[in-house]
C-alpha atoms as a PDB file:
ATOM      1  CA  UNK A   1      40.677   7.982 -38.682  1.00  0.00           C
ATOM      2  CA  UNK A   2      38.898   9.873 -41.839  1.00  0.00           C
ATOM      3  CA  UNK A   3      36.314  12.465 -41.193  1.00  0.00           C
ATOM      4  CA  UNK A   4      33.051  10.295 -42.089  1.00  0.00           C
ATOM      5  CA  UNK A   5      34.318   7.981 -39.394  1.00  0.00           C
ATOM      6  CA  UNK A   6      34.770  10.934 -36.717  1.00  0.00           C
ATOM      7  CA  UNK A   7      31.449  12.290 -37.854  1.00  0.00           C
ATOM      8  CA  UNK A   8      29.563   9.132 -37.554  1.00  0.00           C
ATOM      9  CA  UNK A   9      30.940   8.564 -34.147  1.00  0.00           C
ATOM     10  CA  UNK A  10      30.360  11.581 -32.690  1.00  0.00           C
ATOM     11  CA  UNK A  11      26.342  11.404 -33.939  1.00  0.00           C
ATOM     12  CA  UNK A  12      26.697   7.954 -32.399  1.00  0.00           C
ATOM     13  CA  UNK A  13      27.844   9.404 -29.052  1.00  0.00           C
ATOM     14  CA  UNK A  14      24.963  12.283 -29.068  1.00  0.00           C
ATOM     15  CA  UNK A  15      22.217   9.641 -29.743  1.00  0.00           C
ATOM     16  CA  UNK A  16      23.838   7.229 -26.965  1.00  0.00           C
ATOM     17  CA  UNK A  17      23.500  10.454 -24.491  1.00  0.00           C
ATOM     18  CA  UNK A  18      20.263  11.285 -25.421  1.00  0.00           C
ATOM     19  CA  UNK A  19      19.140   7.992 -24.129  1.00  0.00           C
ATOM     20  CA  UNK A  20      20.167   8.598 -20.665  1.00  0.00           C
ATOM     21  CA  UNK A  21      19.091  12.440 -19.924  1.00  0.00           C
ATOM     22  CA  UNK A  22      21.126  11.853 -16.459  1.00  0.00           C
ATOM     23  CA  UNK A  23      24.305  12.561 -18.742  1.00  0.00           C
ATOM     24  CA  UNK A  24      25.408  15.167 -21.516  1.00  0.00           C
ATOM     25  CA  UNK A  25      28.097  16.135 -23.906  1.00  0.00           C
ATOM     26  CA  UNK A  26      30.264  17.954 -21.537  1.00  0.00           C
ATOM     27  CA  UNK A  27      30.651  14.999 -18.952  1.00  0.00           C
ATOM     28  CA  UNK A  28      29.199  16.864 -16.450  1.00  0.00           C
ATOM     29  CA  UNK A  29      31.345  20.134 -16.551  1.00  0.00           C
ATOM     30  CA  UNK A  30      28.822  22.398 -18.010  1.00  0.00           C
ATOM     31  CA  UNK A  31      28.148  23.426 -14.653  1.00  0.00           C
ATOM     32  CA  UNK A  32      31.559  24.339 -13.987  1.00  0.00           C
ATOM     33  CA  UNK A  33      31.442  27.701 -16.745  1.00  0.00           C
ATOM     34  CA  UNK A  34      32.688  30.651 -15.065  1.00  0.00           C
ATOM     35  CA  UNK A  35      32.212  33.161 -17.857  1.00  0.00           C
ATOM     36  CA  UNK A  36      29.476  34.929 -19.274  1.00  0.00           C
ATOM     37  CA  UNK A  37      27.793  32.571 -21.546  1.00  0.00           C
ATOM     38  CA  UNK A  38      24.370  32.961 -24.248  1.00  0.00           C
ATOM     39  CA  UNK A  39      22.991  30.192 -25.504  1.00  0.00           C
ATOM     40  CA  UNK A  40      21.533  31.030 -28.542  1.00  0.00           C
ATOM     41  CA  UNK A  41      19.102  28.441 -29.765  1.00  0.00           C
ATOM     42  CA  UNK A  42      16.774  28.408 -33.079  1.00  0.00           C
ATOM     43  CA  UNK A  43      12.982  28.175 -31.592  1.00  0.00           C
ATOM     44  CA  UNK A  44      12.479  25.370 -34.397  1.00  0.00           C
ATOM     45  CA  UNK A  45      14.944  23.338 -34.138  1.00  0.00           C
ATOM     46  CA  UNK A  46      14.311  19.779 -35.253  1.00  0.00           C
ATOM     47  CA  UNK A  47      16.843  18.391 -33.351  1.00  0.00           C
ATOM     48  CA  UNK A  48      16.261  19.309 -29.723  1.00  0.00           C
ATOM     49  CA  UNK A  49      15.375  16.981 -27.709  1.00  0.00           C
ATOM     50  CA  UNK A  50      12.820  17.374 -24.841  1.00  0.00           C
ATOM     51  CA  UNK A  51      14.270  18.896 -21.628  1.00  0.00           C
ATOM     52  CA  UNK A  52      17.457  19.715 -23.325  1.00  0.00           C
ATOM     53  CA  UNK A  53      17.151  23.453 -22.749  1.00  0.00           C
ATOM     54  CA  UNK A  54      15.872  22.960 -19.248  1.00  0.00           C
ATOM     55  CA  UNK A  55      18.930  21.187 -18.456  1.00  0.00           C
ATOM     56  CA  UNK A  56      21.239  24.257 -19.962  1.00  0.00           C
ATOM     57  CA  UNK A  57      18.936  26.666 -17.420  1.00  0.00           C
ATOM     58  CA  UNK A  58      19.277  24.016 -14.471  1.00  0.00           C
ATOM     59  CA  UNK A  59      23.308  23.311 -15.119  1.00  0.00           C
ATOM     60  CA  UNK A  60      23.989  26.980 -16.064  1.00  0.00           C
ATOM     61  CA  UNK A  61      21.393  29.314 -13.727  1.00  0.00           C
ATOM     62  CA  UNK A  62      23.037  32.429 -14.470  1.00  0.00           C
ATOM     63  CA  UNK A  63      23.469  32.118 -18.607  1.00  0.00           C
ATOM     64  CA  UNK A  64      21.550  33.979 -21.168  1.00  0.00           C
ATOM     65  CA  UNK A  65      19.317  31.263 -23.050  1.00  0.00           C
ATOM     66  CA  UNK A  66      18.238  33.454 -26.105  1.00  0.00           C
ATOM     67  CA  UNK A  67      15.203  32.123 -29.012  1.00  0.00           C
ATOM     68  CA  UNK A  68      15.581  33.177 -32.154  1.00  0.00           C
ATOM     69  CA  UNK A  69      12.145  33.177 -33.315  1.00  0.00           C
ATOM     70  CA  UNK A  70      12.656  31.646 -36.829  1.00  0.00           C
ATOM     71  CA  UNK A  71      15.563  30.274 -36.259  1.00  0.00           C
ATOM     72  CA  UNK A  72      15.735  25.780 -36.647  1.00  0.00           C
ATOM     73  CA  UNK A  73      19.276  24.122 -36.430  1.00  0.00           C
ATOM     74  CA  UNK A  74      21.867  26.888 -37.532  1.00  0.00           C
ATOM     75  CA  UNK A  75      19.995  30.108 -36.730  1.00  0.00           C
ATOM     76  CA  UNK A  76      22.974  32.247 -37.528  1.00  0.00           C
ATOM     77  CA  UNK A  77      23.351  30.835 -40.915  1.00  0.00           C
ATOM     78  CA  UNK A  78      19.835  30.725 -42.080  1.00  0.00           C
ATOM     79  CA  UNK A  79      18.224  33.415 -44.542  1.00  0.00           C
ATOM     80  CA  UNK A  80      14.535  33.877 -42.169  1.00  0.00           C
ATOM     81  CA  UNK A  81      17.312  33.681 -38.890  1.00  0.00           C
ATOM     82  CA  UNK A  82      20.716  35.458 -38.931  1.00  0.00           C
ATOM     83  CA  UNK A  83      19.379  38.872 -38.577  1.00  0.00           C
ATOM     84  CA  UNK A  84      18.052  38.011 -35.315  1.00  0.00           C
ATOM     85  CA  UNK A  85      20.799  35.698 -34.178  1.00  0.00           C
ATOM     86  CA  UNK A  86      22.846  38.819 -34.840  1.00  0.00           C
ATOM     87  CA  UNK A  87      20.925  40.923 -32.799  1.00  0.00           C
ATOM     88  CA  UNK A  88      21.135  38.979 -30.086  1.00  0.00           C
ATOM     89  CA  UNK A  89      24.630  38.298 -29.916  1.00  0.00           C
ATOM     90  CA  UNK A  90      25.228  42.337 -29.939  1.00  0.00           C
ATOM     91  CA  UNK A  91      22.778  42.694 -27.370  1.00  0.00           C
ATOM     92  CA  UNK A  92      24.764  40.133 -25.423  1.00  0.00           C
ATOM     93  CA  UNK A  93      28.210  41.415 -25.742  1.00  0.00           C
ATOM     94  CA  UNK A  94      27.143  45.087 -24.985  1.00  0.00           C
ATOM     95  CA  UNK A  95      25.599  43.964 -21.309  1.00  0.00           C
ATOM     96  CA  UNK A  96      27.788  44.165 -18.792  1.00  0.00           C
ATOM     97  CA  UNK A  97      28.179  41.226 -16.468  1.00  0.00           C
END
């Protein structure tokens, strides 16, 4: 199978879940994380969907669900975002859990 293929499919799959919010990526394992876990997510991201972050809070209680202000789809690889993204991830790994 070539790459475009792969890609295609897998955008396929994401839009298919996205029409039934009572299922996700992870087949229902998210939950199931025993490690300390951030979820770093750009606060203008065009391509979350309603609820989506709610769910990560509701599946995973005890994660770190960080903003980055500026941030949209790839907050650690954008110019206005990275600095931040940074930040946080340093912040993250120093904590002790």
């Amino acid at each position: 199978m070539n790459v475009p293929r792969r890609n295609c499919g897998a955008w396929l799959r994401i839009a298919d879940i996205v029409q039934r919010p009572d299922e996700d990526l992870f087949n229902g394992r998210l939950g199931e994380l025993r490690v300390p876990t951030l979820f770093l997510h750009g606060r203008l991201d065009p391509r979350t969907e309603p609820g989506e972050m709610e769910r990560v809070r509701n599946e995973l209680p005890l994660a770190v669900v960080r903003f980055v202000h500026d941030g949209k789809h790839s907050p650690h690889s954008e110019e206005d975002a990275y600095q931040d993204s940074n930040a946080i991830v340093r912040e993250f790994l120093r904590t002790d859990r």
